[in-house]
XYZ file of C-alpha atoms in Angstrom:
783
model
C 116.021 98.357 69.130
C 116.020 100.503 64.860
C 119.322 103.067 64.844
C 118.884 105.640 63.273
C 121.017 108.001 62.054
C 120.796 111.525 64.233
C 119.556 113.024 61.001
C 116.955 110.954 60.384
C 116.281 111.477 64.723
C 113.305 114.003 64.713
C 113.580 113.381 68.895
C 116.504 115.647 68.143
C 114.278 118.748 67.216
C 114.104 119.403 70.707
C 115.663 122.918 72.265
C 116.461 120.375 74.790
C 118.256 118.137 72.985
C 119.531 120.519 69.879
C 123.271 120.951 71.248
C 123.780 116.678 71.464
C 123.211 117.080 67.462
C 127.063 118.638 66.913
C 128.394 115.901 69.752
C 128.329 113.262 67.637
C 129.701 111.150 64.874
C 128.937 109.958 61.661
C 126.371 107.725 61.346
C 126.766 107.186 64.913
C 123.524 106.522 67.217
C 121.193 107.352 69.752
C 119.691 104.788 70.929
C 118.352 106.733 73.770
C 118.534 110.113 75.553
C 117.614 111.398 79.353
C 116.876 114.744 80.429
C 118.543 114.656 84.512
C 117.002 117.367 87.361
C 119.879 117.796 90.524
C 122.816 118.022 90.896
C 125.580 116.556 93.021
C 124.506 118.539 95.575
C 120.691 117.682 95.015
C 119.971 121.274 93.498
C 117.564 121.821 90.774
C 119.595 122.292 87.438
C 119.428 120.338 83.675
C 121.774 118.123 82.376
C 121.907 115.643 79.969
C 122.917 111.363 79.527
C 122.558 109.731 75.747
C 123.562 106.377 75.193
C 124.756 105.424 71.264
C 125.747 102.482 69.926
C 129.821 103.586 71.041
C 129.381 105.918 73.351
C 128.101 107.686 77.010
C 127.007 110.931 77.084
C 126.753 113.760 79.723
C 126.594 116.897 79.621
C 126.977 118.864 82.265
C 123.812 120.477 84.842
C 124.498 124.171 83.793
C 121.919 124.563 79.954
C 122.641 123.001 76.463
C 126.366 126.109 77.142
C 127.389 123.661 79.460
C 130.367 120.979 79.025
C 130.063 117.579 77.891
C 132.346 114.745 78.565
C 131.902 111.053 77.682
C 133.276 107.193 77.868
C 134.263 105.090 75.272
C 131.420 101.826 75.508
C 132.836 99.982 73.268
C 136.364 99.197 71.566
C 137.358 99.596 67.661
C 136.358 96.416 67.704
C 132.889 97.304 68.305
C 132.932 95.365 71.052
C 132.242 96.059 74.705
C 134.551 97.630 77.917
C 135.235 94.528 80.180
C 134.217 95.757 83.526
C 132.084 98.270 82.558
C 128.764 98.477 84.471
C 125.724 101.525 84.828
C 124.536 101.290 87.918
C 120.757 102.211 88.886
C 118.550 102.970 91.849
C 117.046 105.486 94.272
C 116.509 106.390 98.076
C 113.761 108.711 99.661
C 112.517 109.540 96.011
C 116.058 110.584 94.594
C 117.140 108.657 91.832
C 121.039 107.819 90.679
C 123.190 106.753 87.770
C 126.415 105.037 88.425
C 129.219 104.379 85.663
C 132.105 102.225 86.874
C 134.602 100.030 85.502
C 137.080 98.203 87.384
C 135.539 98.891 90.273
C 136.205 102.684 89.586
C 132.990 105.057 90.020
C 133.839 106.642 86.586
C 130.234 110.011 86.798
C 127.280 109.694 88.560
C 124.736 111.100 87.512
C 121.025 112.429 90.365
C 117.283 112.720 89.188
C 113.809 113.116 91.113
C 112.131 109.951 90.057
C 109.650 111.418 87.642
C 112.853 110.832 84.709
C 112.909 106.962 86.635
C 111.759 105.720 84.068
C 113.213 106.105 81.427
C 116.526 106.325 83.102
C 115.574 102.009 83.849
C 115.388 102.104 80.495
C 118.023 103.605 80.052
C 119.864 101.115 81.503
C 118.763 98.573 80.158
C 119.452 99.216 76.905
C 123.263 99.830 78.076
C 123.003 96.042 79.735
C 121.825 94.607 76.101
C 124.810 96.278 74.652
C 127.410 95.470 77.057
C 125.696 91.847 77.173
C 125.659 91.470 73.834
C 129.091 91.112 74.395
C 129.247 89.176 76.991
C 130.438 91.048 79.317
C 127.992 92.024 80.815
C 125.241 89.856 83.318
C 122.071 91.750 83.408
C 121.626 94.576 87.010
C 120.686 93.296 90.094
C 116.020 92.427 90.549
C 116.572 95.773 92.816
C 118.876 97.673 90.318
C 115.984 97.447 87.180
C 112.729 94.957 87.368
C 111.702 94.294 83.855
C 107.887 93.305 83.422
C 107.162 89.432 82.538
C 105.483 90.283 78.859
C 106.599 93.244 77.335
C 110.386 92.827 79.080
C 110.215 96.823 78.952
C 111.497 98.496 82.053
C 108.684 98.818 84.868
C 107.852 102.515 86.925
C 109.327 102.915 90.566
C 106.876 101.794 93.398
C 104.874 99.684 90.631
C 103.450 96.401 90.184
C 101.892 97.826 86.223
C 103.576 98.064 82.924
C 102.678 100.939 81.693
C 103.148 100.076 78.282
C 100.767 96.192 78.651
C 98.343 98.519 81.795
C 96.869 99.645 78.368
C 95.729 96.370 77.410
C 94.179 95.404 80.571
C 91.631 98.464 79.974
C 90.402 96.433 77.665
C 86.455 97.036 76.324
C 83.727 95.282 78.543
C 82.250 92.055 76.473
C 78.641 91.774 77.624
C 79.166 88.317 78.717
C 79.968 90.602 81.639
C 77.088 90.285 82.722
C 76.324 86.149 82.652
C 78.774 87.555 86.676
C 75.801 88.427 87.828
C 74.313 85.696 87.449
C 76.588 85.268 92.007
C 74.458 87.672 92.706
C 71.039 86.341 91.381
C 71.687 82.812 92.301
C 69.787 83.003 95.947
C 67.584 84.487 94.574
C 66.061 81.773 91.213
C 63.125 80.978 92.707
C 61.340 84.149 92.324
C 63.561 85.297 89.080
C 61.887 81.609 87.539
C 58.492 83.281 89.117
C 59.118 86.067 86.964
C 59.832 84.048 83.884
C 56.999 82.767 83.953
C 54.867 85.991 84.760
C 56.558 87.064 82.513
C 55.641 84.298 79.738
C 52.274 84.673 80.885
C 51.838 88.220 80.213
C 53.294 88.092 76.698
C 51.084 85.459 76.006
C 48.736 87.650 77.408
C 49.357 90.916 74.863
C 48.965 88.500 71.652
C 45.658 87.761 72.520
C 43.660 90.732 70.795
C 45.053 90.567 67.365
C 43.870 87.131 66.885
C 40.621 88.233 67.594
C 40.501 90.713 64.879
C 40.573 87.902 63.371
C 36.791 86.704 63.185
C 36.410 90.489 64.629
C 36.977 91.501 61.179
C 35.886 88.325 58.994
C 33.282 87.593 60.675
C 31.742 90.921 61.945
C 32.474 94.233 60.463
C 32.653 93.397 56.618
C 29.173 91.379 56.375
C 27.958 93.994 58.795
C 29.073 96.190 56.257
C 27.748 93.728 53.623
C 24.534 94.034 54.585
C 24.266 90.476 56.715
C 22.516 90.461 60.220
C 24.729 90.155 62.486
C 24.287 87.981 66.117
C 24.676 90.122 68.639
C 26.304 87.821 71.017
C 28.697 87.040 68.797
C 30.478 90.929 68.946
C 30.085 90.099 73.015
C 32.508 87.804 73.090
C 34.818 88.657 70.682
C 35.183 92.420 71.879
C 34.631 90.296 75.538
C 37.768 88.364 74.496
C 39.567 91.658 73.448
C 38.748 93.124 77.338
C 39.303 89.638 79.025
C 42.951 89.721 78.102
C 43.515 93.538 78.502
C 42.728 93.056 82.134
C 45.196 90.062 82.228
C 47.773 91.309 80.905
C 48.192 93.922 82.875
C 47.523 92.250 86.156
C 50.328 89.866 84.811
C 52.629 92.953 84.243
C 52.163 94.729 87.710
C 52.965 91.561 89.315
C 56.253 90.262 87.425
C 56.877 94.064 87.537
C 56.325 94.495 90.783
C 58.315 90.926 91.809
C 61.478 91.822 89.342
C 61.727 94.843 90.972
C 61.550 94.200 94.388
C 64.463 91.296 92.802
C 66.776 93.922 91.375
C 67.077 96.053 94.439
C 67.855 92.559 96.683
C 70.538 92.385 93.858
C 72.215 95.885 93.229
C 72.211 95.765 97.571
C 74.599 92.349 97.594
C 76.408 93.450 95.024
C 76.403 96.717 96.901
C 77.909 95.359 99.790
C 79.839 92.535 98.739
C 81.640 95.029 96.093
C 82.348 97.251 99.847
C 83.296 94.481 101.967
C 85.609 92.599 99.589
C 87.722 96.630 99.704
C 87.785 96.482 103.048
C 90.240 93.283 102.743
C 92.102 95.014 100.337
C 96.189 95.805 101.472
C 97.289 99.306 101.689
C 98.534 99.202 98.641
C 95.328 99.040 96.717
C 94.338 102.061 97.907
C 97.981 103.596 97.195
C 97.179 103.407 93.649
C 93.416 104.180 93.757
C 91.420 107.843 94.031
C 88.432 107.765 96.738
C 86.177 109.253 93.548
C 86.537 106.441 91.111
C 85.661 104.109 94.136
C 83.029 105.351 95.022
C 81.376 106.250 91.611
C 82.073 102.607 91.267
C 80.054 101.694 94.559
C 77.243 103.732 93.881
C 76.808 105.267 90.567
C 77.998 101.761 89.070
C 75.822 99.228 90.755
C 72.391 101.896 90.419
C 72.786 101.323 86.764
C 73.463 97.747 87.449
C 70.006 98.210 89.410
C 68.519 99.530 86.822
C 69.409 97.234 84.128
C 68.747 94.972 86.181
C 64.386 95.709 86.905
C 63.746 97.506 83.582
C 65.279 96.987 80.950
C 67.006 92.998 81.263
C 62.908 93.112 82.392
C 61.899 94.029 78.895
C 64.791 92.559 76.417
C 62.985 89.643 78.102
C 60.004 90.330 76.668
C 60.906 91.509 73.724
C 62.876 88.622 72.768
C 59.534 86.487 73.608
C 57.099 88.613 71.701
C 58.872 88.240 68.832
C 59.825 84.871 68.852
C 55.991 84.352 70.032
C 54.329 86.775 66.975
C 56.569 84.254 64.404
C 55.179 81.747 65.000
C 52.260 83.042 64.946
C 52.773 84.090 61.805
C 53.403 81.698 60.714
C 51.075 79.277 61.620
C 48.875 82.392 59.490
C 50.682 82.695 56.585
C 54.542 81.403 55.808
C 54.438 83.804 52.747
C 53.628 86.676 54.264
C 56.228 86.636 57.336
C 58.662 85.718 55.403
C 58.202 89.064 53.434
C 57.730 90.485 57.875
C 61.013 89.077 58.712
C 63.531 90.888 55.872
C 64.585 93.641 57.698
C 65.675 91.753 60.492
C 69.060 90.830 58.945
C 69.700 94.525 57.985
C 68.758 95.569 61.573
C 71.155 92.813 63.722
C 73.552 93.498 61.843
C 73.455 96.917 63.002
C 72.674 96.220 66.392
C 76.261 94.136 66.120
C 77.970 96.957 64.484
C 77.128 99.833 66.346
C 77.167 97.337 69.671
C 81.145 96.974 69.354
C 81.419 100.907 69.617
C 78.970 101.647 72.037
C 81.016 98.944 74.688
C 83.674 100.897 74.088
C 82.297 104.186 73.994
C 80.567 103.848 77.528
C 84.019 102.100 79.504
C 85.402 105.699 78.008
C 82.438 108.183 79.500
C 82.730 105.468 83.018
C 86.600 107.115 83.132
C 85.916 110.101 82.349
C 82.786 110.543 84.614
C 85.404 109.054 87.710
C 87.181 111.850 86.575
C 84.497 114.894 87.630
C 84.334 112.443 90.707
C 88.012 112.823 91.514
C 88.244 116.703 91.537
C 85.167 116.681 93.766
C 86.621 114.686 95.728
C 89.441 116.098 95.815
C 88.562 119.556 95.982
C 85.411 119.108 98.908
C 87.727 117.450 101.443
C 89.781 120.190 100.890
C 88.115 123.426 101.252
C 89.872 124.843 103.350
C 93.491 124.376 102.074
C 91.606 125.105 98.965
C 90.002 128.579 100.349
C 93.183 129.268 102.165
C 95.388 129.306 99.439
C 92.808 131.457 97.595
C 92.173 128.640 94.668
C 88.888 128.494 93.963
C 88.908 130.211 90.737
C 91.476 126.648 89.542
C 89.676 124.201 91.251
C 86.372 125.581 89.064
C 89.094 125.861 86.149
C 89.951 121.397 86.855
C 85.634 120.945 87.501
C 85.500 122.904 84.323
C 88.158 120.632 81.869
C 86.914 117.144 82.944
C 83.187 118.541 82.776
C 84.066 119.665 79.296
C 85.646 116.596 78.867
C 82.848 114.370 79.836
C 80.698 116.635 77.714
C 82.563 115.929 74.440
C 83.040 112.160 75.456
C 79.457 111.887 75.335
C 78.554 114.248 72.726
C 81.003 111.905 70.220
C 79.369 108.460 71.877
C 75.377 110.632 71.499
C 76.644 110.509 67.449
C 77.018 107.419 66.861
C 73.979 106.976 68.642
C 71.680 109.220 67.105
C 72.384 108.162 63.900
C 71.001 104.320 64.300
C 68.023 104.628 66.756
C 66.368 106.350 63.436
C 67.904 103.968 60.782
C 66.236 101.100 62.626
C 62.748 102.641 63.003
C 63.246 103.478 59.058
C 63.971 99.800 58.534
C 60.977 98.965 60.569
C 58.420 100.825 58.439
C 60.209 100.383 55.035
C 59.401 96.500 56.184
C 55.727 97.315 57.078
C 55.073 98.664 53.778
C 55.992 95.992 52.051
C 53.734 94.121 54.277
C 51.458 95.892 53.116
C 52.207 95.874 49.942
C 52.519 91.665 49.870
C 49.723 91.571 51.842
C 46.705 93.283 49.409
C 48.349 91.436 46.388
C 47.591 88.051 48.187
C 44.053 89.867 49.376
C 43.574 89.992 45.577
C 44.378 87.028 44.948
C 41.920 85.844 47.403
C 44.991 84.119 48.757
C 44.029 85.468 52.057
C 41.593 87.707 53.729
C 41.565 91.696 55.310
C 40.852 89.871 58.421
C 44.558 87.454 57.886
C 45.345 91.223 56.439
C 44.626 92.891 59.784
C 45.888 90.735 62.309
C 48.890 90.734 60.553
C 49.335 94.298 60.138
C 48.487 94.268 64.458
C 51.206 91.518 64.721
C 54.147 92.641 62.634
C 53.996 96.344 64.501
C 54.457 94.772 67.499
C 57.011 92.756 65.751
C 58.832 95.582 64.728
C 57.691 97.523 68.422
C 59.995 94.929 69.645
C 62.785 95.264 67.544
C 63.350 98.774 68.184
C 63.247 99.015 71.953
C 65.503 96.066 71.941
C 67.574 97.967 69.937
C 66.934 100.692 72.380
C 68.222 98.348 74.386
C 71.474 97.668 73.370
C 73.246 101.083 74.608
C 71.341 100.366 77.954
C 73.380 96.520 78.089
C 76.666 97.816 76.727
C 76.020 100.837 80.090
C 75.556 97.913 81.824
C 78.113 95.250 81.147
C 80.816 99.085 81.610
C 79.312 99.195 84.575
C 79.753 95.846 86.045
C 83.472 95.090 84.367
C 84.435 98.294 86.415
C 82.527 96.605 89.848
C 84.459 93.317 89.258
C 87.833 94.671 88.482
C 87.394 95.116 92.446
C 86.144 91.921 93.124
C 88.877 90.981 91.190
C 91.857 91.605 92.506
C 93.414 89.751 95.172
C 94.833 91.373 98.570
C 98.306 90.940 99.122
C 98.089 89.986 102.543
C 95.673 87.570 101.939
C 93.703 85.410 105.275
C 95.854 82.140 106.612
C 93.716 79.031 105.477
C 93.912 78.026 109.806
C 94.962 80.820 111.698
C 96.887 80.939 114.867
C 94.992 81.516 117.809
C 96.357 84.544 120.032
C 95.808 83.622 123.650
C 96.828 86.405 126.130
C 99.825 88.449 124.184
C 103.712 88.520 126.416
C 104.076 91.336 123.306
C 107.547 89.805 121.905
C 108.818 91.049 118.632
C 112.135 89.042 116.320
C 112.991 90.368 112.931
C 115.161 88.124 110.938
C 116.560 88.723 107.413
C 113.390 91.216 106.762
C 112.627 92.637 102.964
C 110.199 94.383 101.500
C 109.576 95.743 98.038
C 107.521 98.756 96.814
C 106.413 97.624 93.514
C 110.450 96.873 91.711
C 112.241 98.747 94.691
C 113.868 97.416 97.561
C 112.572 99.814 100.277
C 113.903 96.937 103.607
C 116.817 94.546 102.923
C 118.507 92.140 105.647
C 117.153 93.484 108.443
C 117.662 92.039 112.187
C 116.230 93.286 115.605
C 115.215 92.127 118.938
C 112.776 93.360 120.605
C 111.304 92.812 124.247
C 108.256 92.648 125.585
C 107.007 95.871 127.552
C 110.611 97.596 125.581
C 109.916 101.010 124.295
C 111.560 101.399 121.610
C 112.555 104.522 119.342
C 113.138 104.238 115.656
C 114.729 107.183 114.073
C 116.797 108.213 111.115
C 116.510 109.947 107.649
C 112.913 110.453 106.334
C 112.708 107.165 103.493
C 115.016 105.159 105.522
C 111.914 102.177 105.909
C 110.898 103.897 109.788
C 107.382 103.426 108.626
C 107.343 101.215 106.072
C 108.547 98.921 109.050
C 106.200 100.097 110.911
C 103.560 99.292 108.640
C 104.884 95.684 108.336
C 104.700 94.910 112.100
C 101.156 96.272 111.411
C 100.980 94.399 108.852
C 99.448 96.242 106.872
C 102.048 95.299 104.283
C 103.347 91.409 104.183
C 107.184 91.232 103.522
C 108.950 89.775 100.595
C 111.924 88.477 102.932
C 112.678 87.281 105.726
C 110.197 87.084 108.580
C 107.717 88.386 111.391
C 107.607 87.086 114.397
C 105.708 87.682 118.146
C 105.401 85.130 120.824
C 107.027 83.085 118.692
C 104.955 83.162 116.189
C 105.418 84.457 112.072
C 102.394 87.548 112.011
C 101.577 85.140 109.350
C 99.346 83.243 111.139
C 97.673 84.336 113.116
C 93.659 86.342 111.976
C 94.666 89.258 110.301
C 91.681 91.198 112.617
C 92.896 89.119 115.507
C 96.149 89.975 114.809
C 95.622 93.775 115.043
C 93.298 93.723 117.446
C 96.097 93.900 119.823
C 98.348 97.105 118.256
C 97.254 100.002 118.963
C 98.601 103.151 116.819
C 98.429 106.102 117.027
C 99.605 108.699 113.977
C 100.983 111.473 112.441
C 97.886 112.806 111.387
C 94.583 111.402 113.840
C 91.218 110.442 111.527
C 88.237 111.019 113.542
C 85.369 109.749 111.734
C 81.747 112.020 111.710
C 80.202 111.394 114.915
C 80.348 112.534 118.717
C 83.032 112.411 120.873
C 82.733 109.314 122.629
C 81.119 107.229 118.873
C 84.788 108.097 117.695
C 86.904 106.791 120.815
C 85.652 103.338 120.877
C 85.628 103.165 117.393
C 87.807 99.823 118.333
C 85.105 98.989 121.111
C 81.763 99.154 119.771
C 80.442 97.692 122.623
C 82.194 99.719 124.994
C 80.547 101.123 128.182
C 79.918 105.056 128.940
C 82.667 105.065 132.320
C 85.504 102.372 130.055
C 85.237 105.510 128.012
C 85.919 108.354 130.108
C 88.285 106.575 131.798
C 90.345 106.034 128.645
C 89.603 110.131 127.532
C 90.812 111.004 131.169
C 94.106 108.536 131.249
C 94.724 110.626 127.381
C 94.360 114.157 129.224
C 91.209 114.443 127.030
C 88.689 114.759 129.517
C 88.453 117.833 130.282
C 88.351 120.063 127.176
C 85.385 117.092 125.788
C 83.554 118.287 129.174
C 83.847 122.021 127.687
C 82.168 121.706 124.493
C 78.382 122.074 124.567
C 77.162 118.571 124.518
C 80.275 116.772 125.728
C 81.075 113.460 124.845
C 78.247 113.641 122.766
C 78.914 116.815 120.799
C 79.794 116.205 117.162
C 82.635 116.309 115.804
C 82.574 116.956 111.925
C 84.112 115.280 109.043
C 88.289 114.099 109.640
C 87.591 116.164 112.836
C 86.561 119.285 112.117
C 86.177 121.605 115.086
C 88.927 120.734 116.878
C 92.297 121.308 117.661
C 94.804 118.548 116.177
C 96.327 118.257 119.896
C 93.092 118.000 121.096
C 92.410 115.460 118.168
C 95.493 114.083 118.740
C 93.961 113.448 122.757
C 90.823 111.446 121.544
C 92.829 108.781 119.367
C 95.444 108.447 122.085
C 92.058 107.416 123.842
C 91.139 105.153 121.271
C 94.019 102.950 121.245
C 93.211 102.651 125.767
C 90.882 102.085 124.934
C 90.895 98.799 123.237
C 94.509 98.372 126.217
C 96.806 97.085 123.037
C 99.755 94.739 124.238
C 100.755 95.562 121.250
C 101.368 99.866 120.772
C 102.851 101.842 117.539
C 103.780 105.662 117.761
C 103.964 107.335 114.277
C 105.437 111.529 114.928
C 102.169 111.452 117.648
C 103.950 114.980 118.590
C 105.172 116.790 115.672
C 102.274 118.623 114.446
C 101.243 120.415 118.161
C 102.762 123.227 119.665
C 105.261 123.519 123.340
C 102.229 123.420 125.713
C 100.077 121.277 123.614
C 102.895 118.513 122.904
C 103.697 118.462 127.524
C 100.167 117.263 127.132
C 100.029 114.803 125.145
C 103.546 113.197 125.993
C 102.014 113.135 129.804
C 99.004 110.931 127.834
C 101.361 109.273 125.724
C 103.275 108.581 129.534
C 100.444 106.669 130.734
C 99.740 104.847 127.157
C 103.065 103.029 127.106
C 103.249 101.805 130.206
C 103.490 98.059 130.105
C 103.643 97.760 126.218
C 105.585 97.035 124.150
C 106.099 100.270 121.873
C 107.435 101.246 118.844
C 107.940 105.031 118.370
C 108.822 107.461 115.059
C 109.962 110.885 115.745
C 112.032 112.873 114.176
C 112.048 115.575 117.494
C 114.861 112.732 118.545
C 113.987 115.034 122.192
C 111.463 113.293 122.924
C 113.055 109.554 122.854
C 114.374 110.801 125.852
C 112.234 107.727 127.040
C 113.071 105.589 125.151
C 114.851 101.927 126.263
C 117.033 101.812 123.344
C 117.127 103.564 120.297
C 117.273 102.068 117.021
C 118.946 103.695 113.928
C 117.378 103.114 109.964
C 120.222 104.347 106.992
C 118.941 103.039 103.694
C 116.257 99.956 104.672
C 118.896 98.602 107.704
C 119.840 99.369 111.139
C 122.597 100.570 110.932
C 123.063 101.239 115.281
C 120.926 100.175 118.460
C 121.352 101.399 122.009
C 120.479 103.565 124.293
C 119.978 107.567 123.919
C 124.245 107.888 126.118
C 125.672 105.336 124.399
C 124.862 106.326 120.923
C 126.018 109.315 121.802
C 128.986 108.308 122.714
C 130.106 106.698 119.467
C 130.018 109.450 117.474
C 127.635 107.052 114.687
C 124.852 107.684 112.295
C 123.115 108.665 115.823
C 125.397 111.492 117.176
C 125.755 113.134 113.656
C 122.058 112.806 113.575
C 120.849 114.926 116.879
C 123.595 116.791 115.683
C 122.201 117.963 112.823
C 119.191 118.581 115.008
C 120.916 120.884 117.785
C 121.948 123.275 115.051
C 119.440 123.544 113.596
C 117.603 124.056 116.496
C 120.247 126.941 117.543
C 120.198 128.084 114.279
C 116.557 128.916 114.498
C 116.562 130.191 117.777
C 119.339 132.240 116.906
C 117.637 133.672 113.624
C 114.608 134.612 116.547
C 116.605 135.772 117.974
C 118.281 137.753 115.746
C 114.629 138.871 113.901
C 113.702 139.803 117.518
C 116.378 142.777 117.987
C 115.876 144.068 114.527
C 112.842 144.578 115.234
C 113.290 145.954 118.476
C 116.433 148.350 116.848
C 113.525 149.766 114.077
C 111.168 150.508 116.248
C 113.604 152.458 118.211
C 114.314 154.605 115.080
C 111.043 155.271 114.561
C 110.419 156.011 117.777
C 113.505 158.458 118.148
C 112.811 160.028 114.633
C 109.103 160.958 115.470
C 110.274 161.976 118.417
C 112.760 164.350 116.608
C 109.596 164.898 114.190
C 107.551 166.882 117.400
C 110.702 169.352 118.360
C 110.879 170.146 115.034
């Protein structure tokens, strides 16, 4: 760490840090600062924490005028203080730093996780300062996780280091296109036929310039000089020109059609493989990606690669063959004239090399910017109801306008380079053609070549330079395709964190016994569940309760194997769930979410989503059990009524009952209820509760609910706090203990009483105001 005198620290010029300067002693160096934004009551308030090479300084919440406090971190000799430690942890979206010495807590600070990266940096520097004297050990792994590459703190809920991420987003290499051979290999015979057709068509197009030599030297010039020309010779030469043109057309048509068919199939296979692989990835991958970006990769990027393969790769192969074969013919006619013809080639090759690097970077940036445009559309269109409800149309239009303008600016910058490159290549080819004319005329004047040879040379050179110009234009398309291929292979190269076992254990009839032993799980570098032990009997209903962030939903995700445990194991009927096939295991789990997701399609198709082959009788039976049959019949087309995207057109309770029917239809042995009745009114909740009563019969059920009254029917309640089980037992037993569950229940009961009391007060105030208004009106009438 480079130490700086405060006077030289430009960061202290920030108004938020201005008061720190007055607190520093002479030659005291600031190592790190942290702005904390919460007070001890978790209310928003701004404070400041600063680590220097001598002490830890803190300004309490209240702004620049708040009092400062300090704790020395080294003694007078500059050595670390024994027993001094700075601890970091986070819970439910709140980060905490605590200063301890000898087991005594000296001070603490709280902040939102937006400041967590800087907090981790401060802890790291503090530990280094103490460890330099051999007085401190690095904190536990669940407090501060460092990047193995650069040794910097990792952000919360992430395994990607921001500093190293910049290196990961390197510009794509053109060689990434060679990886497409994996998808082209099944069509290698068609590709070989296409190459042979390309070779033949290129050769056919090189015949006409060669026929101009006898046409000029044996026909036109002698005829101009008054000699008699034999008609059959003229007819033969002209027939050769026509035959070469017709043959070239036929071969070009055949190879273009064949290779276009192949490229479309390669593109389709690429899209299918990418989407299949995407579906196999675990949920944590999607948590860090935006829908618009993934749609852009599978859609527009594969289309771009397909266009490159069907058109531009074919043109490139033709150009290379044309240049090579033309060069051979030129050298066979006249080596010296051929050397002059090739003079501009090194300059053009150098320009292509330079411009290619700029294009490679530019197109990668354009792809990222375009995904931002797609992301705005993917956010706004599905959320159009919220946009209109809050009258934010102008805001979203402005957001789209900004990203679209950024996209325009990036394209304009790249077009500056491209617009200069293309005319320069054309200029070099024109200059090269001029040099060939001059040198050719000089050779004709010295009678070293004939006019026919010079004419043929000019014709070949036109093709030669035309292909060079075409190849230079292909550079742009190639780099676009390379950028797209890189983004596609970024998905294909990602390995799921929930791998499929090599030899899965076959699942017979599950009983539904679940055993969790010493369970541990981490989101990135943050430990969420620690040392959890829990046994659930077959057919038992368990209620998971606890504060937000206590780990309830995470535990359910682990049971569904949306994530794999970091420590310990989850066993179902005595077998570790990691030994089951992922899809086979999940077929035995029914999931009812707080916000049910319905696909665009009919009611029947949504109910049968987990069992596509279900009969109409089975679908109706599931709907009846879910208390959904009556409202479905009231729809215009009944079970064949279309459901809008995300269930548009149905109420929240109707969507929930369809999702319950969907879970009933697959007849799962393990049932997960995640806040299934939290977002509906009381009457709808009763309907859903009756449907759930049918659903839980004979199944191992795990229910999460914030409304503790909905879990009265649970056999046992499991109370969680900070990723650990703190209490287990029936409702009455836990209430009698007056522990964590009792406190949760009493707090919720007080909240309900306050809400009811507040509603009664409001009704009383409205009645009084109405009475007063009536009395005033009557008095005015009497007057």
